[in-house]
Amino acid sequence: MGDINKQTIIDAPVQSVFKYVSDPRNAPTFITSITKIVSGPDGAPQEGQVWRAEATLLGKQSVINLRLHRLDPPHTVAFAIDGDPQAVVSLRLSLESGGQARTRVAINLDVPKVPSIFLGAIMGNLLEGDMARLKARLEA
């Protein structure tokens, strides 16, 4: 089983960050592998809903189902990627100490079919870039 983790601090309130990352329509703005949301439900995202998305996973372009796997406001969002390979992207949010409106964001990518050492080599830099894009987007 392979998984990889990255973190960043965003100068924005936890609730604002949660609202942004829990909406799969925003995924292409900060998740490199998801290039476009093709279709899906409108309105506030709810656990279990599915969106179709164009994605590039481990170098392979495909159309995937992006399912809202877990939604625990305002601290946890997890999307299951029902494609090849299967994966779960989890974001955990917490208030950064210091009394300011700062959020610690930890992202975890779990791809059961890919060993962690290979996943880190393939996706490590991409996840770091994803966190940098999310930070830039929410601090703008």
Short mmCIF file of C-alpha atoms in Angstrom, two decimals:
data_model
loop_
_atom_site.label_atom_id
_atom_site.label_comp_id
_atom_site.label_asym_id
_atom_site.label_seq_id
_atom_site.Cartn_x
_atom_site.Cartn_y
_atom_site.Cartn_z
CA MET A 1 0.00 0.00 0.00
CA GLY A 2 1.40 3.38 -0.97
CA ASP A 3 0.76 6.74 0.50
CA ILE A 4 2.43 10.12 0.55
CA ASN A 5 1.85 13.23 2.70
CA LYS A 6 2.57 16.94 2.29
CA GLN A 7 1.68 20.00 4.40
CA THR A 8 1.43 23.75 4.15
CA ILE A 9 0.20 26.72 6.18
CA ILE A 10 -2.36 29.00 4.52
CA ASP A 11 -3.08 32.51 5.75
CA ALA A 12 -6.87 32.06 5.69
CA PRO A 13 -9.49 30.84 8.18
CA VAL A 14 -10.15 27.09 8.41
CA GLN A 15 -13.77 27.57 7.28
CA SER A 16 -12.70 29.40 4.10
CA VAL A 17 -10.12 26.75 3.23
CA PHE A 18 -12.63 23.96 3.93
CA LYS A 19 -15.29 25.54 1.73
CA TYR A 20 -12.80 25.79 -1.14
CA VAL A 21 -11.25 22.32 -0.94
CA SER A 22 -14.55 20.52 -0.32
CA ASP A 23 -15.95 21.72 -3.67
CA PRO A 24 -14.68 19.34 -6.36
CA ARG A 25 -15.28 22.00 -9.01
CA ASN A 26 -12.21 23.75 -7.53
CA ALA A 27 -10.00 20.65 -7.75
CA PRO A 28 -8.46 21.50 -11.15
CA THR A 29 -7.18 24.80 -9.72
CA PHE A 30 -4.91 23.08 -7.22
CA ILE A 31 -4.73 19.33 -7.94
CA THR A 32 -2.38 18.81 -10.87
CA SER A 33 -3.74 15.36 -11.74
CA ILE A 34 -7.33 16.60 -12.18
CA THR A 35 -7.49 18.72 -15.31
CA LYS A 36 -11.24 19.31 -15.69
CA ILE A 37 -14.55 18.55 -13.98
CA VAL A 38 -16.80 17.29 -16.78
CA SER A 39 -20.09 16.78 -14.95
CA GLY A 40 -21.62 16.34 -11.53
CA PRO A 41 -24.20 17.60 -9.10
CA ASP A 42 -24.72 21.31 -8.47
CA GLY A 43 -25.09 22.92 -5.09
CA ALA A 44 -23.26 22.26 -1.86
CA PRO A 45 -21.16 19.08 -2.06
CA GLN A 46 -22.41 16.13 -0.01
CA GLU A 47 -20.74 12.90 0.99
CA GLY A 48 -21.30 10.15 -1.59
CA GLN A 49 -21.81 12.47 -4.57
CA VAL A 50 -19.85 11.70 -7.74
CA TRP A 51 -18.37 13.99 -10.39
CA ARG A 52 -16.83 12.92 -13.71
CA ALA A 53 -13.41 14.42 -14.26
CA GLU A 54 -10.61 14.36 -16.79
CA ALA A 55 -7.38 13.38 -15.09
CA THR A 56 -3.80 12.32 -15.66
CA LEU A 57 -2.91 9.62 -13.14
CA LEU A 58 0.60 8.20 -13.11
CA GLY A 59 1.12 9.45 -16.67
CA LYS A 60 -2.13 7.99 -18.01
CA GLN A 61 -4.93 10.29 -19.24
CA SER A 62 -8.44 9.10 -18.43
CA VAL A 63 -11.92 10.07 -17.34
CA ILE A 64 -12.50 9.18 -13.70
CA ASN A 65 -15.25 9.24 -11.12
CA LEU A 66 -14.35 11.64 -8.32
CA ARG A 67 -16.45 10.62 -5.33
CA LEU A 68 -16.77 12.67 -2.16
CA HIS A 69 -15.68 9.89 0.17
CA ARG A 70 -15.68 11.74 3.49
CA LEU A 71 -16.86 15.16 4.57
CA ASP A 72 -16.31 16.23 8.18
CA PRO A 73 -16.72 20.05 8.31
CA PRO A 74 -14.51 21.97 8.77
CA HIS A 75 -11.63 19.56 9.27
CA THR A 76 -11.62 16.67 6.79
CA VAL A 77 -12.36 16.23 3.10
CA ALA A 78 -11.57 13.01 1.25
CA PHE A 79 -12.13 12.26 -2.42
CA ALA A 80 -11.99 8.73 -3.79
CA ILE A 81 -10.72 8.45 -7.33
CA ASP A 82 -12.59 5.57 -8.91
CA GLY A 83 -10.30 4.96 -11.86
CA ASP A 84 -7.15 3.08 -12.66
CA PRO A 85 -5.41 3.24 -10.28
CA GLN A 86 -7.83 3.60 -7.38
CA ALA A 87 -6.79 6.33 -4.96
CA VAL A 88 -7.99 8.46 -2.07
CA VAL A 89 -6.96 12.09 -1.63
CA SER A 90 -7.54 13.34 1.92
CA LEU A 91 -7.16 16.87 3.19
CA ARG A 92 -7.05 17.53 6.92
CA LEU A 93 -7.39 21.10 8.14
CA SER A 94 -6.55 22.53 11.54
CA LEU A 95 -6.14 25.95 13.08
CA GLU A 96 -2.50 26.95 13.16
CA SER A 97 -1.42 28.16 16.59
CA GLY A 98 -0.71 31.83 17.06
CA GLY A 99 -4.23 33.25 17.23
CA GLN A 100 -4.30 34.35 13.60
CA ALA A 101 -6.60 33.14 10.85
CA ARG A 102 -4.10 30.56 9.62
CA THR A 103 -4.85 26.99 8.56
CA ARG A 104 -2.54 23.98 8.53
CA VAL A 105 -3.41 21.82 5.53
CA ALA A 106 -2.15 18.25 5.35
CA ILE A 107 -2.78 16.31 2.14
CA ASN A 108 -2.47 12.54 1.92
CA LEU A 109 -2.55 10.54 -1.30
CA ASP A 110 -3.24 6.84 -0.81
CA VAL A 111 -2.80 4.58 -3.84
CA PRO A 112 -3.05 0.96 -2.66
CA LYS A 113 -1.60 -0.59 -5.85
CA VAL A 114 1.58 1.51 -5.83
CA PRO A 115 4.37 1.04 -3.24
CA SER A 116 5.12 4.16 -1.18
CA ILE A 117 8.68 4.48 -2.47
CA PHE A 118 7.49 4.64 -6.08
CA LEU A 119 4.55 6.88 -5.23
CA GLY A 120 6.88 9.34 -3.50
CA ALA A 121 9.22 9.39 -6.49
CA ILE A 122 6.37 9.91 -8.97
CA MET A 123 3.99 12.15 -7.04
CA GLY A 124 6.06 13.87 -4.33
CA ASN A 125 6.89 16.98 -6.35
CA LEU A 126 3.37 17.14 -7.77
CA LEU A 127 1.81 17.18 -4.31
CA GLU A 128 4.23 19.89 -3.18
CA GLY A 129 3.17 21.91 -6.21
CA ASP A 130 -0.49 21.24 -5.43
CA MET A 131 -0.05 22.63 -1.92
CA ALA A 132 1.78 25.68 -3.28
CA ARG A 133 -1.04 26.34 -5.79
CA LEU A 134 -3.70 25.96 -3.09
CA LYS A 135 -1.81 28.37 -0.84
CA ALA A 136 -1.38 30.93 -3.63
CA ARG A 137 -5.05 30.65 -4.64
CA LEU A 138 -6.41 31.16 -1.13
CA GLU A 139 -3.97 33.88 -0.09
CA ALA A 140 -4.57 36.00 -3.22
#
